[in-house]
CSV table of C-alpha atoms in Angstrom, one decimal:
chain,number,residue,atom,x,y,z
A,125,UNK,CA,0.0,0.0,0.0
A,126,UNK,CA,1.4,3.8,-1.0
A,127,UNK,CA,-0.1,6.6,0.6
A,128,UNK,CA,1.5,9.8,-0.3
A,129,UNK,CA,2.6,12.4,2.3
A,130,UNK,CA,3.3,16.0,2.3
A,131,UNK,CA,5.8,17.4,4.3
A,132,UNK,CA,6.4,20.6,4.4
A,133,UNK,CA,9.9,21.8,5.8
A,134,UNK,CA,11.4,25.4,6.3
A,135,UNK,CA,15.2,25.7,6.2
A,136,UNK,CA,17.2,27.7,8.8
A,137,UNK,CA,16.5,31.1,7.7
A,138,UNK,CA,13.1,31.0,7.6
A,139,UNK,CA,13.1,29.3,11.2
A,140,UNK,CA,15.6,31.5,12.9
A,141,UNK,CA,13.0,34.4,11.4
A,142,UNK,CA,10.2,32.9,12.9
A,143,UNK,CA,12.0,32.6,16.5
A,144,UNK,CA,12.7,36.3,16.1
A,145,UNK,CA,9.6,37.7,15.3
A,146,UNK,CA,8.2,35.6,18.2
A,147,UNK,CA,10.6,36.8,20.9
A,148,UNK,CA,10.2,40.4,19.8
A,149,UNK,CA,6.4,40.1,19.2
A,150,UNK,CA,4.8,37.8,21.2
A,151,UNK,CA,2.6,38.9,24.2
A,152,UNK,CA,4.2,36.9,27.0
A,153,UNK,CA,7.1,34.9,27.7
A,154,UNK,CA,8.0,31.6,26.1
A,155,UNK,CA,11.0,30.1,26.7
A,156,UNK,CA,11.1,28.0,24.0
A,157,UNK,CA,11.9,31.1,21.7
A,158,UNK,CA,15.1,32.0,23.7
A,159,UNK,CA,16.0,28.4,24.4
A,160,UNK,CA,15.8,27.6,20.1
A,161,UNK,CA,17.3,31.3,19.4
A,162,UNK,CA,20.7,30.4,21.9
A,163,UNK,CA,20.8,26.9,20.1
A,164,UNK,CA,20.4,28.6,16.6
A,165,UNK,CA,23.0,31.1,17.3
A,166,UNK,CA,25.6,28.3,19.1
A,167,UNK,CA,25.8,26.2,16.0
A,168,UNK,CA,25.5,28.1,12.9
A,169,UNK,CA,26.7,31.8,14.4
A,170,UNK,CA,26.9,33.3,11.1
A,171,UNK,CA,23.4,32.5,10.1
A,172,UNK,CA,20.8,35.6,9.2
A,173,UNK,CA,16.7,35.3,9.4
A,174,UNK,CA,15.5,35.2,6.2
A,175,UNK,CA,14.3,38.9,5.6
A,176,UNK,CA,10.7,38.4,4.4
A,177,UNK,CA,10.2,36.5,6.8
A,178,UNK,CA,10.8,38.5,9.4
A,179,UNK,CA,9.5,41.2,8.4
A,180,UNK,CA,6.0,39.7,7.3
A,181,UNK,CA,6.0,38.6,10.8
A,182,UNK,CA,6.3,41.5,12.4
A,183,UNK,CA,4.3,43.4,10.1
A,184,UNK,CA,1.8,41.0,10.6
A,185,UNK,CA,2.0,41.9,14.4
A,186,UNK,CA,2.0,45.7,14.1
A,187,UNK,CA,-1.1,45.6,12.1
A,188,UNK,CA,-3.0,42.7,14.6
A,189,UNK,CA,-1.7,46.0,17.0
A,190,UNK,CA,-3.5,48.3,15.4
A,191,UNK,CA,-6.4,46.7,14.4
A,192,UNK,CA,-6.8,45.4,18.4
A,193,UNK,CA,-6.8,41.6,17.9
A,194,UNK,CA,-3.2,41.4,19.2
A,195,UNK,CA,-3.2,38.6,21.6
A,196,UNK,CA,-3.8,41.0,24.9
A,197,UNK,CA,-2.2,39.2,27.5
A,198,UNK,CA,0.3,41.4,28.9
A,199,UNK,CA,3.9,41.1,27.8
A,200,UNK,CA,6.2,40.2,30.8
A,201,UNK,CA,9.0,41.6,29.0
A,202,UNK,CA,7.2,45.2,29.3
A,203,UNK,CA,6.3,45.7,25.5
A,204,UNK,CA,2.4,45.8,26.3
A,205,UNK,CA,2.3,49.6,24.2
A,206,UNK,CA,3.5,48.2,20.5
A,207,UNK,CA,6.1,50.5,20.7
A,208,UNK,CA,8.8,47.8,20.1
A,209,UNK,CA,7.1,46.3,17.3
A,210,UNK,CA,7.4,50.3,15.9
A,211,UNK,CA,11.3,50.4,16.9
A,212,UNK,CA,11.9,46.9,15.0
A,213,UNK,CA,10.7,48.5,11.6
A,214,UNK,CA,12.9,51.4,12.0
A,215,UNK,CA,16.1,49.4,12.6
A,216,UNK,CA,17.8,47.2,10.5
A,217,UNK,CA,20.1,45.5,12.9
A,218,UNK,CA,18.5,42.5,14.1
A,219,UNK,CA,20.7,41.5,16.7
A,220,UNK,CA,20.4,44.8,17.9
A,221,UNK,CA,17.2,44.2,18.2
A,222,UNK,CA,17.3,41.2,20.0
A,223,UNK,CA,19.7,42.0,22.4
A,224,UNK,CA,17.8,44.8,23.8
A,225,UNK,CA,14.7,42.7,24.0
A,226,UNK,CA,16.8,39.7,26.0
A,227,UNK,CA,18.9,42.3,28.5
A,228,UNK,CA,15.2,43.6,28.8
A,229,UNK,CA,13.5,40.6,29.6
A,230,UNK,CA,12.7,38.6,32.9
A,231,UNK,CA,15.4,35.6,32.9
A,232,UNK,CA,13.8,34.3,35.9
A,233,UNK,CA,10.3,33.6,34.3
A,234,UNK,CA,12.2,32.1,30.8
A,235,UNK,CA,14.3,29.6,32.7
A,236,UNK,CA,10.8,28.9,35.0
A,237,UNK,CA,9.5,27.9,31.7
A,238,UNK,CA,12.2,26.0,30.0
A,239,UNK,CA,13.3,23.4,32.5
A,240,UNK,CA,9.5,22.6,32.5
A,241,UNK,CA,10.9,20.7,28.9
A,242,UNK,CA,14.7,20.0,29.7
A,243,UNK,CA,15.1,16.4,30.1
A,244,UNK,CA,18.7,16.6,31.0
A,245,UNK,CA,19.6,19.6,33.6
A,246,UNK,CA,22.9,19.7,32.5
A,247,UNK,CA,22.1,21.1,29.5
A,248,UNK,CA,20.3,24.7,31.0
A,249,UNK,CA,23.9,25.4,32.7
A,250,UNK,CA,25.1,27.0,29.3
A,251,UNK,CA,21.6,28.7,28.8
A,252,UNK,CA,22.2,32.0,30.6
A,253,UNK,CA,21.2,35.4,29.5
A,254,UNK,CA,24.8,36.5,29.5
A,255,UNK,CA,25.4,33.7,26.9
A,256,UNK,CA,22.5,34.6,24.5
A,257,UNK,CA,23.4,38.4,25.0
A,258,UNK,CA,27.5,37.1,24.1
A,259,UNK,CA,26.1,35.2,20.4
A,260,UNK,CA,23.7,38.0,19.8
A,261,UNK,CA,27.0,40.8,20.1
């Protein structure tokens, strides 16, 4: 018996994009986003977001802003007003970007939510916001 299958796949660019856009974007905190960008940025360092992408997905964003179906839980990083979602379309330096929304954010409540997925503790001890801000510079 055959059955065909689709599978859809996106390569790193597009992925790395999507982890972006989330972290900057998103509403509250999910540590996933940081915990992929770290491991994104630890094993292909030179790699860049695909740029319509990214900016499709915070465009997207902004406009859900504007229109008032953003998500409107409140954003534990402090970005409840949409005014980083404005900042991100006036710069073009997305590590820049990045970096100010990790130093900005609550490390506490990330690595609260990670471990709640870590099988193996040994692998948060490299996961620090120092580390992510060191990749992102």
């Amino acid at each position: 018996m055959h059955i065909p299958v689709l599978i859809q796949h996106h390569d790193l660019p597009s992925l790395l994009a999507g982890k972006a856009a989330a972290i900057l974007t998103r509403e509250y905190i999910k540590g996933r986003d940081y915990f992929d960008l770290l491991w994104f940025l630890s094993k292909w360092p030179e790699l860049e977001p695909n740029p319509l992408m990214f900016r499709n997905a915070l465009a997207q964003k902004q406009n859900a802003v504007r229109e008032g179906t953003g998500e409107g839980a409140p954003s534990s990083r402090g970005a409840t007003d949409g005014a980083n979602e404005s900042r991100i379309g006036q710069e073009m330096n997305w590590r820049a970007i990045l970096s100010r929304a990790v130093s900005e954010a609550r490390w506490n409540l990330i690595e609260t939510d990670v471990r709640a997925f870590i099988e193996d503790s040994d692998s948060l001890l490299s996961f620090t916001q120092e580390n992510l801000l060191r990749l992102l510079g």
